[in-house]
mmCIF file of C-alpha atoms in Angstrom:
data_model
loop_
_atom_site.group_PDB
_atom_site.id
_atom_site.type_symbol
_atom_site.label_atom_id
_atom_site.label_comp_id
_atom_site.label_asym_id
_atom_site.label_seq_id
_atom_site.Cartn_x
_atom_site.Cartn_y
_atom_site.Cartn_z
ATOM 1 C CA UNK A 15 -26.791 4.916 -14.058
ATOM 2 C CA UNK A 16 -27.353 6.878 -11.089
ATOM 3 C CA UNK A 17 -24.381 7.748 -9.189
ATOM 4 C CA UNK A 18 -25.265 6.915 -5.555
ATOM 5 C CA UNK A 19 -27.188 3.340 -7.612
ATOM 6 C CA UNK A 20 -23.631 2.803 -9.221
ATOM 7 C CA UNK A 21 -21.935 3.160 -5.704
ATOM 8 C CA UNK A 22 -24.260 0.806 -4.167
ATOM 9 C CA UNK A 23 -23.455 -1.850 -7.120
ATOM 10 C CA UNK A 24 -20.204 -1.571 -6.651
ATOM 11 C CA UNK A 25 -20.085 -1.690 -2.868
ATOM 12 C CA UNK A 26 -21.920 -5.914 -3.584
ATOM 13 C CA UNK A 27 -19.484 -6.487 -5.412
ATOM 14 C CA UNK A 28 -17.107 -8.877 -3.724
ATOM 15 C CA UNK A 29 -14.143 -8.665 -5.921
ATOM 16 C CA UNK A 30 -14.158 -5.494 -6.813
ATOM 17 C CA UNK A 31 -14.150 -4.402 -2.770
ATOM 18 C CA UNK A 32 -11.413 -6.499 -2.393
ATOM 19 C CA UNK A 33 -9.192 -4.374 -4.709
ATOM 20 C CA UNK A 34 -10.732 -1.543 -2.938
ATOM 21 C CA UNK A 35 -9.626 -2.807 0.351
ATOM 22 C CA UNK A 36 -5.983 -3.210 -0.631
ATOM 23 C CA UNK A 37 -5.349 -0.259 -2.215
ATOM 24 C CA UNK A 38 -6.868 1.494 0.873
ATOM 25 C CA UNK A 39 -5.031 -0.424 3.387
ATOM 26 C CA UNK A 40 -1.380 -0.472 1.085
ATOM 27 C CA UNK A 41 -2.313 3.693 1.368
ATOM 28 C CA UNK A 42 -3.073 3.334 4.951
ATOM 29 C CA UNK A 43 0.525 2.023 5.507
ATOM 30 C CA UNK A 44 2.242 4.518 2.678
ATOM 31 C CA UNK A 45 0.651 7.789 4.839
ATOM 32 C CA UNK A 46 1.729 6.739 7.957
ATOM 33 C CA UNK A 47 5.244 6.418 6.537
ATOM 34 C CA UNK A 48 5.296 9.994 5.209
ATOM 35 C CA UNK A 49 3.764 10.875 8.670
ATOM 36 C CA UNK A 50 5.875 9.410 10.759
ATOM 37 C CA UNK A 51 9.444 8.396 9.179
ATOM 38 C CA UNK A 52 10.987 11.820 9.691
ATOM 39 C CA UNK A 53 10.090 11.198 13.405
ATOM 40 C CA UNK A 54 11.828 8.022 13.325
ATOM 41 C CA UNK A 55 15.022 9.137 11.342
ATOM 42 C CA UNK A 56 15.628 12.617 12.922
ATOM 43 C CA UNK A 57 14.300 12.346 16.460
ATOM 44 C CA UNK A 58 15.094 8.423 17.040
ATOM 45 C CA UNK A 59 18.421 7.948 14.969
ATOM 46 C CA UNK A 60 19.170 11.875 15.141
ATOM 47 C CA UNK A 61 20.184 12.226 11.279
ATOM 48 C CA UNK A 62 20.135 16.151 10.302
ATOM 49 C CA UNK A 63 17.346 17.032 7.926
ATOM 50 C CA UNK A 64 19.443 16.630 4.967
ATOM 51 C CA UNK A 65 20.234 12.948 5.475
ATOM 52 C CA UNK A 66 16.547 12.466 5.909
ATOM 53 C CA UNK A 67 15.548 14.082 2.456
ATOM 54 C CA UNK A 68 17.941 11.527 1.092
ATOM 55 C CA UNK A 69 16.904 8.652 2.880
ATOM 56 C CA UNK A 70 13.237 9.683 1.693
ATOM 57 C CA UNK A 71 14.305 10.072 -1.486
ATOM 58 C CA UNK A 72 15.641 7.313 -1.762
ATOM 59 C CA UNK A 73 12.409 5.429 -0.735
ATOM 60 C CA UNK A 74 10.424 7.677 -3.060
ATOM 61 C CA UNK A 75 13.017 6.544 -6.380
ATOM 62 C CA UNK A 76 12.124 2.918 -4.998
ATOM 63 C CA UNK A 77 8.794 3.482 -5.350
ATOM 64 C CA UNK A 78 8.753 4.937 -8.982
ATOM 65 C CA UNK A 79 11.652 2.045 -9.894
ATOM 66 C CA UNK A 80 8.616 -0.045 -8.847
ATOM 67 C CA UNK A 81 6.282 1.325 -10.808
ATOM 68 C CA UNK A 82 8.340 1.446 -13.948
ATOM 69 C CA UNK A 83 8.784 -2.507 -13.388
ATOM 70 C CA UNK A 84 4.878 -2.730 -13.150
ATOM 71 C CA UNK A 85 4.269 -0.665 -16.215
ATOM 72 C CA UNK A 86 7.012 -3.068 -18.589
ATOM 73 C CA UNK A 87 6.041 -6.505 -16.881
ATOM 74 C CA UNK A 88 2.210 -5.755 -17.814
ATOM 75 C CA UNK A 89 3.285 -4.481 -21.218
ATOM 76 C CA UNK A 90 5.010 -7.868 -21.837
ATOM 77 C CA UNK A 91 2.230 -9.634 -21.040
ATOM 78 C CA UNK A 92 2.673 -10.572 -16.747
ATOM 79 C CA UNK A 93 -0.875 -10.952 -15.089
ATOM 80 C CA UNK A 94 -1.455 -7.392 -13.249
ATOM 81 C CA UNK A 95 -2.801 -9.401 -10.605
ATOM 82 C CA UNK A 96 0.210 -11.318 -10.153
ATOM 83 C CA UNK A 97 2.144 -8.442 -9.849
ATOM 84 C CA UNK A 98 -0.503 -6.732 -7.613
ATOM 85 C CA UNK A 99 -0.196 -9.741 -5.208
ATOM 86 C CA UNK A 100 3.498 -9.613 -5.265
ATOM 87 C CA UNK A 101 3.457 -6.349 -4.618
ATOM 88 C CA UNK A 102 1.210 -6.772 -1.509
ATOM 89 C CA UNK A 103 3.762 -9.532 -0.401
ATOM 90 C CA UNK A 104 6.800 -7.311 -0.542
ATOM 91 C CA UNK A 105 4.534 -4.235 1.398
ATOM 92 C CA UNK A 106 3.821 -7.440 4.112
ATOM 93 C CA UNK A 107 7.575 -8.404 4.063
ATOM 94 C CA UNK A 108 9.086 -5.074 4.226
ATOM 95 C CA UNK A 109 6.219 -4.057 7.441
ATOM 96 C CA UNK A 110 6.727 -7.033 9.352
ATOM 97 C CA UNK A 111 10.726 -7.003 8.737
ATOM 98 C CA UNK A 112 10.554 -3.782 10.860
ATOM 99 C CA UNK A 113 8.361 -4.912 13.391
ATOM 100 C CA UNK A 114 10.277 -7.964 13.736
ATOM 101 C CA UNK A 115 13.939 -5.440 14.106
ATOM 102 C CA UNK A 116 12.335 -3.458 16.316
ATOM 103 C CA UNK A 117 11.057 -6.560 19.155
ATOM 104 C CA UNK A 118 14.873 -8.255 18.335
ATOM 105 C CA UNK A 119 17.641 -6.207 17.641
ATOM 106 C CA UNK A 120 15.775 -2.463 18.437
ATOM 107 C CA UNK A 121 16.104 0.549 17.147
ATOM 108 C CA UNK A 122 18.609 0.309 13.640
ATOM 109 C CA UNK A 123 19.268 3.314 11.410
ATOM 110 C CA UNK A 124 20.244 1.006 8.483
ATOM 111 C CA UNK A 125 17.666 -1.670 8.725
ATOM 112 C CA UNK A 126 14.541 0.702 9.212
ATOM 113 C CA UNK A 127 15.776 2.090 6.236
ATOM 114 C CA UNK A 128 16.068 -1.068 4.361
ATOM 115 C CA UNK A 129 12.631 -2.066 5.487
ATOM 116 C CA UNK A 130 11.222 0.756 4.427
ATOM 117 C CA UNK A 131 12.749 1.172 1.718
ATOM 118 C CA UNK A 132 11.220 -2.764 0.363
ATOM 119 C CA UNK A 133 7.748 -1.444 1.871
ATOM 120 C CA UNK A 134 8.060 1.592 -0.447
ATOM 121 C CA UNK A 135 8.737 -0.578 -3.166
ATOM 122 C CA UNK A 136 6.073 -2.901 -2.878
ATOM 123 C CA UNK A 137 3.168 0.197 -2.429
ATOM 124 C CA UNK A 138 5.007 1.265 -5.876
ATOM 125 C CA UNK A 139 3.313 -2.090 -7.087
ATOM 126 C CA UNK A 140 0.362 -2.288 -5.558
ATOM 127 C CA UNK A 141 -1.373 0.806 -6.159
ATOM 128 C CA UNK A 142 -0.909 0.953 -10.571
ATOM 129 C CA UNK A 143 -2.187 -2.362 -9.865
ATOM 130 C CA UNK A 144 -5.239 -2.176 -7.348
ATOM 131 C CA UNK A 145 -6.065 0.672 -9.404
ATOM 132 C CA UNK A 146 -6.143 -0.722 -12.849
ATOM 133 C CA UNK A 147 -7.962 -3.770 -11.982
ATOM 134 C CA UNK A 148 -10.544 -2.130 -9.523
ATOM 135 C CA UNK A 149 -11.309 -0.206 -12.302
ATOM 136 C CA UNK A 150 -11.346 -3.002 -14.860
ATOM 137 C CA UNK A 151 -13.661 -4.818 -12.329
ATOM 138 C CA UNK A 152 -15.932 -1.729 -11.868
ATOM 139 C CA UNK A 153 -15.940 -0.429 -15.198
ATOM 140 C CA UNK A 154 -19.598 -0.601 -15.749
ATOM 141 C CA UNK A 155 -20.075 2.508 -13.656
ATOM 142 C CA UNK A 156 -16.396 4.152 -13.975
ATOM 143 C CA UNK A 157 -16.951 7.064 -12.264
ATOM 144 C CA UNK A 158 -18.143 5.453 -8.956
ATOM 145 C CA UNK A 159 -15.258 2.931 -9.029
ATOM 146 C CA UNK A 160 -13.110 5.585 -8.970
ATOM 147 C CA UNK A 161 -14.283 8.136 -6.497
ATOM 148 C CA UNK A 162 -14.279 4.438 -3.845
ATOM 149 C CA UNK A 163 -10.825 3.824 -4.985
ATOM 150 C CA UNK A 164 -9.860 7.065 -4.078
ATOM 151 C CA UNK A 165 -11.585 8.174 -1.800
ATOM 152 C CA UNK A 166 -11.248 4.978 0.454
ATOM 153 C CA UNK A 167 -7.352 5.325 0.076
ATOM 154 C CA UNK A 168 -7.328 9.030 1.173
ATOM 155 C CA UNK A 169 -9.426 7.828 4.271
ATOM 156 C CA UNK A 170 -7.801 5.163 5.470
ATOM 157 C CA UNK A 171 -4.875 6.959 5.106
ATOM 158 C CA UNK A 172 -6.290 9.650 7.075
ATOM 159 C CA UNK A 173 -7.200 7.539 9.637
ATOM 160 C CA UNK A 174 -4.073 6.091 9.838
ATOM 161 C CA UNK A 175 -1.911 9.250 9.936
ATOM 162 C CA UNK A 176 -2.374 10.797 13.103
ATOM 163 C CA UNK A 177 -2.005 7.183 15.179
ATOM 164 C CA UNK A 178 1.532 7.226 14.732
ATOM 165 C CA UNK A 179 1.857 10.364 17.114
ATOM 166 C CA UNK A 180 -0.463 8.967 20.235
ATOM 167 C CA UNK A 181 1.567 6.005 21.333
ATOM 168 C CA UNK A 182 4.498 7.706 22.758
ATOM 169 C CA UNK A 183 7.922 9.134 21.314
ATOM 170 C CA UNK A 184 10.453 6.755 22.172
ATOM 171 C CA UNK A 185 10.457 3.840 19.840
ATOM 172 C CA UNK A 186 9.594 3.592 15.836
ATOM 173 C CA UNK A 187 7.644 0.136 16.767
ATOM 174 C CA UNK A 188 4.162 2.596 16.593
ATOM 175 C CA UNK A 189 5.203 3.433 13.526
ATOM 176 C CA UNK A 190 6.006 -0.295 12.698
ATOM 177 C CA UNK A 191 2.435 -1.834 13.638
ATOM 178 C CA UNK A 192 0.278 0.516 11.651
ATOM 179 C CA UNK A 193 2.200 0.148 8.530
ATOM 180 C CA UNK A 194 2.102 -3.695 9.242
ATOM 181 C CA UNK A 195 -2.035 -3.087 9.156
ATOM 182 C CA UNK A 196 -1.333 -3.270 5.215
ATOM 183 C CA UNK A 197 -1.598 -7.332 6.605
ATOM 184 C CA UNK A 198 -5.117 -6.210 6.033
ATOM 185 C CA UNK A 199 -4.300 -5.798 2.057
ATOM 186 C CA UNK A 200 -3.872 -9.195 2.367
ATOM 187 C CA UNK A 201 -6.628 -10.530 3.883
ATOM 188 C CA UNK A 202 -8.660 -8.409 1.272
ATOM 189 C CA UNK A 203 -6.380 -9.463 -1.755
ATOM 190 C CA UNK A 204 -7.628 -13.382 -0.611
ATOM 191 C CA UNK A 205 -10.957 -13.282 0.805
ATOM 192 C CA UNK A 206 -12.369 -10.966 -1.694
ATOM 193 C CA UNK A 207 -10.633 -10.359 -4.190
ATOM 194 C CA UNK A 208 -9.267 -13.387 -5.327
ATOM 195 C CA UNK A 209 -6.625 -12.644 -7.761
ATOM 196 C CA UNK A 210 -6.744 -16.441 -9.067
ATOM 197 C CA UNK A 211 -10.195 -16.289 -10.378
ATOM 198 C CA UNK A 212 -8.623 -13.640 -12.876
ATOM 199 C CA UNK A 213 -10.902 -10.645 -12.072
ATOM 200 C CA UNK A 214 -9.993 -7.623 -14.183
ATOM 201 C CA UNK A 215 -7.222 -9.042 -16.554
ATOM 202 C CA UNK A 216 -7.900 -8.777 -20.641
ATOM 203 C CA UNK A 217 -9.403 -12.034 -21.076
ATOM 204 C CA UNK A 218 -10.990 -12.080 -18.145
ATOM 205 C CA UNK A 219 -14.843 -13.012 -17.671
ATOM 206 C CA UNK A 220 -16.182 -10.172 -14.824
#
C-alpha cells in the first residue's frame, strides 16, 4: 500500500486516532516536564543542581517502575487498554494535583515533587500502551501507524516545550496548565478511542 494512501487510512480511522491523540498529548505533558521542571526546582524552590538530578531521577525510576508494571500486568493477562486508561487517569491526577497546590497552598517543594512524580508514573503507562495498541489498531499499514505515533508525539511535544518559558518566571502554575493539557489524552482516550469496545487487544475484532 502506498505510504501517503496508508497515512490517509489511518488518519479515518477513529480509534486508531484516538490512541494517536493520547500518546501525543501524554508526550505533550512529559516534554514540558523535562523543559521546564529544572526551572521550577532550582529557580522557584532554589535546590542546587545536584538535588535536582535526584529529584529527576527519581521521577525518571518512576517512570521505568511503571513500565515494568505494564510489561508483567499484560503478560498475566490485564487488558492493555485498561492499563492504558489507568495510566491516563494517574497522568490527569498527578497534572491537576499540581494545578490544584499551586491555586491553594502555592508554591511546595515536596508536593510538586510528589505530583510529578505520579504524572511521571502514569506517562510510564501510557505510552507502552498507546503504542502497542495504536499499532495493533493500525497494523494493516505498520509503517504509517508508526511514523503518526511518533511523529505526532515529537510534535506536540514540540509545541508544547517552549510555552512553559513565555508566561512569566515567577510561579510553576505555567508549567502546571500545559502538563494538565494531557486532559486532552482523555478526551481522545473516550471520544475516539474507546477503550471499552476492545480495539487492539488479542481477541479483539478491528
Amino acid at each position: 500500500m502506498n505510504t501517503f494512501r496508508a497515512m490517509g487510512t489511518l488518519l479515518g480511522r477513529r480509534a486508531f486516532m484516538g490512541y494517536v491523540l493520547v500518546v501525543a498529548f501524554v508526550a505533550a505533558a512529559l516534554f514540558t516536564y523535562i523543559s521546564g521542571s529544572s526551572f521550577v526546582f532550582e529557580n522557584l524552590h532554589g535546590v542546587s543542581s545536584t538535588t535536582y538530578s535526584l529529584i529527576f531521577a527519581t521521577n525518571a525510576v518512576g517512570m521505568l517502575l511503571a513500565g515494568t508494571v505494564f510489561s508483567r500486568l499484560a503478560g498475566r493477562g490485564v487488558r492493555l487498554n485498561t492499563l492504558l486508561t489507568a495510566g491516563v487517569g494517574v497522568v490527569l491526577m498527578g497534572s491537576l494535583g499540581q494545578v490544584l497546590l499551586v491555586l491553594s497552598v502555592g508554591e511546595s517543594l515536596l508536593g510538586t515533587w510528589v505530583t510529578l512524580f505520579v504524572t511521571a508514573s502514569g506517562i510510564g503507562l501510557v505510552l507502552p500502551g498507546g503504542m502497542s495498541i495504536g499499532q495493533a489498531v493500525g497494523r494493516m499499514a505498520p509503517g504509517a501507524a508508526s511514523a503518526l505515533l511518533g511523529g505526532l508525539q515529537f510534535l506536540f511535544g514540540a509545541l508544547a516545550s517552549p510555552l512553559v518559558g513565555l508566561f512569566g518566571e515567577d510561579s510553576s502554575l505555567p508549567m502546571a496548565l500545559i502538563m494538565l493539557a494531557a486532559a486532552g489524552a482523555g478526551l481522545a482516550l473516550v471520544g475516539l478511542a474507546r477503550p471499552w469496545q476492545g480495539h487492539g487487544e488479542p481477541d479483539a475484532s478491528v
